[in-house]
GROMACS .gro file of C-alpha atoms in nm:
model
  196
    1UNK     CA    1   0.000   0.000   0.000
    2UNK     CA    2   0.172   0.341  -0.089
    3UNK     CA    3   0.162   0.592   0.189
    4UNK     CA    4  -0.056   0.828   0.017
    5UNK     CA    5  -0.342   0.598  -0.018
    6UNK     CA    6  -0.437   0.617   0.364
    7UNK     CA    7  -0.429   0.985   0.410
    8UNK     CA    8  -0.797   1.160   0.356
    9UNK     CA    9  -0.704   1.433   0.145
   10UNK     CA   10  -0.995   1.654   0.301
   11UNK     CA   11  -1.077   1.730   0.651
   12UNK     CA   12  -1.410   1.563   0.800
   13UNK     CA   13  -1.720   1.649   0.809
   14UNK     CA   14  -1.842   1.770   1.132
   15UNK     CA   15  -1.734   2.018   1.432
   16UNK     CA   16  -1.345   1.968   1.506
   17UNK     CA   17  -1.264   2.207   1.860
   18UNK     CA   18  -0.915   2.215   2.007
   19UNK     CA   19  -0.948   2.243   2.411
   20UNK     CA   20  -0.661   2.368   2.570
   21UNK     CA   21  -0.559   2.109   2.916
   22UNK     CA   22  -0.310   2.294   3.012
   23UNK     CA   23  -0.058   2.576   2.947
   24UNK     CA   24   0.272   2.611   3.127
   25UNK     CA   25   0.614   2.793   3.046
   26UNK     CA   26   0.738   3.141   3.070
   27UNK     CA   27   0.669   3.204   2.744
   28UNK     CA   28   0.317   3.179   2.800
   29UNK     CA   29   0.204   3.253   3.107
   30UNK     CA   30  -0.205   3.205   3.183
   31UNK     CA   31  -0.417   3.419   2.986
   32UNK     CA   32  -0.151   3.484   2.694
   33UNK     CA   33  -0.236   3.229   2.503
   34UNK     CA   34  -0.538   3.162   2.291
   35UNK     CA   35  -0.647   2.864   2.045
   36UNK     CA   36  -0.911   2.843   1.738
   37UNK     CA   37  -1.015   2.592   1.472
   38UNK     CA   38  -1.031   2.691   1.107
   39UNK     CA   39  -1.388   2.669   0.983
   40UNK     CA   40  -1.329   2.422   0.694
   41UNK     CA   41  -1.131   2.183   0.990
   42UNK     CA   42  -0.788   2.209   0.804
   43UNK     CA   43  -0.547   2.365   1.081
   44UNK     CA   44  -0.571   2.581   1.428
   45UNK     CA   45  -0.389   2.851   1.509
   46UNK     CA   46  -0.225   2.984   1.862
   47UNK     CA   47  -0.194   3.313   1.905
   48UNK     CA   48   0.030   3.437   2.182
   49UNK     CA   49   0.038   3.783   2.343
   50UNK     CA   50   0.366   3.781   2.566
   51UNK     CA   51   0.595   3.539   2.404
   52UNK     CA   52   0.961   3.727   2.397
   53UNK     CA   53   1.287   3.602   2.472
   54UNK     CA   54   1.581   3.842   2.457
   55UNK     CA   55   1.950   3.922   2.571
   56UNK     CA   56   2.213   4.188   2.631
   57UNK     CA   57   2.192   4.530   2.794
   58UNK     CA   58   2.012   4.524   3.151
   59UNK     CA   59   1.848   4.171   3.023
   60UNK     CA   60   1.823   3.919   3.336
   61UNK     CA   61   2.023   3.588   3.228
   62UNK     CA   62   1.648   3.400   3.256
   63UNK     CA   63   1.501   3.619   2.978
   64UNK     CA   64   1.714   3.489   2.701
   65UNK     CA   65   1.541   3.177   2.672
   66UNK     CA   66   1.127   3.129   2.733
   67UNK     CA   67   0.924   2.825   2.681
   68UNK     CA   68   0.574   2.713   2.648
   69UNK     CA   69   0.422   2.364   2.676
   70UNK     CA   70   0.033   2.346   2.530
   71UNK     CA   71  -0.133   2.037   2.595
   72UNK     CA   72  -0.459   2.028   2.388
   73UNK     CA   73  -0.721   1.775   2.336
   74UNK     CA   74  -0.858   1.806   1.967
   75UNK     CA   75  -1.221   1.649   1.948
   76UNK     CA   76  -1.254   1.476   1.610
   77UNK     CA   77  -1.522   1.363   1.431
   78UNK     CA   78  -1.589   0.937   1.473
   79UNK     CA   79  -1.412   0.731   1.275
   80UNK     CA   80  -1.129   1.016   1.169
   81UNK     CA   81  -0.807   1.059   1.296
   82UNK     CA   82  -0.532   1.345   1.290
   83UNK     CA   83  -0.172   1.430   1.249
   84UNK     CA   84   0.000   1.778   1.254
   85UNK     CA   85   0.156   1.810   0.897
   86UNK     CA   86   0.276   2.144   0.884
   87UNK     CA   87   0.334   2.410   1.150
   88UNK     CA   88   0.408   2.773   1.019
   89UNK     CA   89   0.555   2.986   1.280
   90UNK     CA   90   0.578   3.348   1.267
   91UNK     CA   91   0.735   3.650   1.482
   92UNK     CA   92   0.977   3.969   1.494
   93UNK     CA   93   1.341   3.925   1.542
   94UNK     CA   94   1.608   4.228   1.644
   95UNK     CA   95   1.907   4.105   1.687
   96UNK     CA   96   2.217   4.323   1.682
   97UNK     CA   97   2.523   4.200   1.461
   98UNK     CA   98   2.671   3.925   1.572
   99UNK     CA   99   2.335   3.775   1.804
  100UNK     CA  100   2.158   3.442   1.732
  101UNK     CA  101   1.813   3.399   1.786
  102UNK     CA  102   1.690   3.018   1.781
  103UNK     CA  103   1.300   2.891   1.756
  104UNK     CA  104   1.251   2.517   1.832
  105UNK     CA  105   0.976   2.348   1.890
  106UNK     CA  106   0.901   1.947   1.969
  107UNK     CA  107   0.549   1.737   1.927
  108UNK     CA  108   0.411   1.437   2.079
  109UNK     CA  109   0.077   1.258   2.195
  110UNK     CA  110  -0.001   1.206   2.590
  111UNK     CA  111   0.212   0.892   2.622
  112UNK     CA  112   0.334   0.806   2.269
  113UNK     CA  113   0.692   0.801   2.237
  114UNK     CA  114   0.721   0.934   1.881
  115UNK     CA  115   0.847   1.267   1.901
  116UNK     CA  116   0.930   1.477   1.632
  117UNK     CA  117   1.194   1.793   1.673
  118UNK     CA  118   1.261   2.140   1.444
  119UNK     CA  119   1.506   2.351   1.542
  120UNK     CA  120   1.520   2.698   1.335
  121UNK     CA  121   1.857   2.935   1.391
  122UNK     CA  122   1.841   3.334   1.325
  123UNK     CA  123   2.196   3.531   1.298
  124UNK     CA  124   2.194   3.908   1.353
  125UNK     CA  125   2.196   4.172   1.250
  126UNK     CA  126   1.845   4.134   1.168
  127UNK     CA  127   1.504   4.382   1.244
  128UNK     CA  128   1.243   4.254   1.035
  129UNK     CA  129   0.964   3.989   1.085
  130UNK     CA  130   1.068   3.596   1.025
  131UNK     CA  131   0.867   3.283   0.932
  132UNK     CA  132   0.954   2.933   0.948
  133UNK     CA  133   0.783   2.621   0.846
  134UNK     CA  134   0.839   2.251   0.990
  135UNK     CA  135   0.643   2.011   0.760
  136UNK     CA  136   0.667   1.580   0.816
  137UNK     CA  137   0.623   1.362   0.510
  138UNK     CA  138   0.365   1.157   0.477
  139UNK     CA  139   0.586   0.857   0.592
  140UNK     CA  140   0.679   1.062   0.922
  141UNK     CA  141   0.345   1.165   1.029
  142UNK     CA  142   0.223   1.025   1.333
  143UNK     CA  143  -0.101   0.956   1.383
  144UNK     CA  144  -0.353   0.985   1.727
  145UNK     CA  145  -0.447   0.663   1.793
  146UNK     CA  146  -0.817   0.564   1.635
  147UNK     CA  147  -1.065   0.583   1.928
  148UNK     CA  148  -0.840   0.707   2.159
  149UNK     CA  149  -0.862   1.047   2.356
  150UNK     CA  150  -0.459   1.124   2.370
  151UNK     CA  151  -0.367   1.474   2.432
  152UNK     CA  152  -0.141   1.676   2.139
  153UNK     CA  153   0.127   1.817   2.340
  154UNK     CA  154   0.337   2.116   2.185
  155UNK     CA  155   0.687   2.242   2.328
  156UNK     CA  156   0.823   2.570   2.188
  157UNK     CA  157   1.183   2.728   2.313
  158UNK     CA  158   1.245   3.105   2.187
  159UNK     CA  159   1.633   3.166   2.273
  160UNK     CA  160   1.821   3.480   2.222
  161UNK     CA  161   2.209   3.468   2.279
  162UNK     CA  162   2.428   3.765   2.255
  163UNK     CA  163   2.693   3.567   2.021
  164UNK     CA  164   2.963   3.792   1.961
  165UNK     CA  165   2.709   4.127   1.925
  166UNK     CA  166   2.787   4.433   2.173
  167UNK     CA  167   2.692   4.261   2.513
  168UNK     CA  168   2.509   4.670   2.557
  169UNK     CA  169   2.270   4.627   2.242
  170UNK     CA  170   1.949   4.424   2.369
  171UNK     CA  171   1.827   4.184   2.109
  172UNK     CA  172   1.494   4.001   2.092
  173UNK     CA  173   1.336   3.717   1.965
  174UNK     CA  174   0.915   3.726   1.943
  175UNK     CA  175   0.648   3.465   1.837
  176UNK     CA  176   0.371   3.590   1.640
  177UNK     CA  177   0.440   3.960   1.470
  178UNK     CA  178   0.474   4.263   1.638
  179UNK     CA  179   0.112   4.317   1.557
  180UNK     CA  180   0.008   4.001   1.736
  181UNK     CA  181  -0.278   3.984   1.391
  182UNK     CA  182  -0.135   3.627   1.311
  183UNK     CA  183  -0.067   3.330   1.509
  184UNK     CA  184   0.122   3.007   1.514
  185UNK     CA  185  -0.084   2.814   1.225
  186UNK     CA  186  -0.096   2.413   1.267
  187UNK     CA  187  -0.232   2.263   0.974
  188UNK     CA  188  -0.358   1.908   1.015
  189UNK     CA  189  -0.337   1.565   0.801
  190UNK     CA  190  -0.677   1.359   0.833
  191UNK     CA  191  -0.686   0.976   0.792
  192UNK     CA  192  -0.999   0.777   0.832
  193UNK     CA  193  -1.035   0.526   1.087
  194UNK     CA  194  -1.069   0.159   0.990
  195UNK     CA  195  -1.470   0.037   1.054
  196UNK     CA  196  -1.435  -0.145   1.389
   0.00000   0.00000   0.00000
């Protein structure tokens, strides 16, 4: 069987909602972080309000890197299934010549060893808005289990070094633009479950 001939090209029909279990990390403290489902059930998108990591200057040594771990239970229609395919992350970097600025994020279900890892580096000078993408082939997607409620957990890490930039000049890392009009969009793969 080739790999494509399992995966539902379309989302399902029916509601899909994303509940958020828990959110914990300094990147997003409570109330900073928001979820909601496309209306044609292909992706959902986090938006985060307070989500900056940055060094140099005044900085405190614990500001250079934040985190933030969302554990969300996504209620699918019967007899469908999901996988995150693509993530598209967005934000504002400033980082003075010489800083790095790293994004990295990791994805897993509640008690499911298969975890998959990006890891996305920045080099300064930069002071514009950045956008990265992490997709899985088909052959790498993993799967909730069929008729299982497993929570989709989600680890982000924003880091901002100094490098060899002026250890005076404060540089920054952000997720989501400095407009905060766009989130973190996680598009989903579908697969239909066998008939039991």
């Amino acid at each position: 069987m080739s790999p494509t001939a399992w995966a539902a090209p379309v989302a399902p029909p029916g509601q899909v909602t994303v509940d958020v279990a828990s959110v914990n990390g300094s990147g997003c403290r409570p109330g900073t972080a928001s979820v909601a489902v496309a209306p044609d059930n292909s992706a959902f998108t986090v938006t985060y309000s307070d989500y900056l990591a940055q060094a140099g200057g005044d900085s405190p040594v614990t500001a250079g890197r934040k985190n933030c771990l969302l554990s969300l239970v996504v209620n699918v229609p019967q007899g469908y299934t999901y996988a995150v395919a693509k993530v598209d992350y967005r934000g504002f970097g400033s980082l003075a010549e010489g800083a790095i600025g790293t994004q990295k994020a990791s994805y897993y279900f509640q008690g499911m060893s298969q975890t998959t890892y990006r890891t996305h580096q920045f080099h300064g000078a930069l002071e514009d808005n950045w956008q990265v993408t992490d997709t899985a082939s088909i052959q790498a997607l993993v799967f909730a289990p069929c008729g299982e409620k497993r929570n989709l957990n989600i680890n982000t890490e924003l880091r901002t070094e100094v490098g060899t930039s002026d250890p005076a000049k404060v540089s920054y890392m952000t997720v989501d633009s400095t407009d905060g009009g766009i989130g973190t969009v996680y598009h989903f793969s579908w697969k239909e479950c066998p008939a039991r």
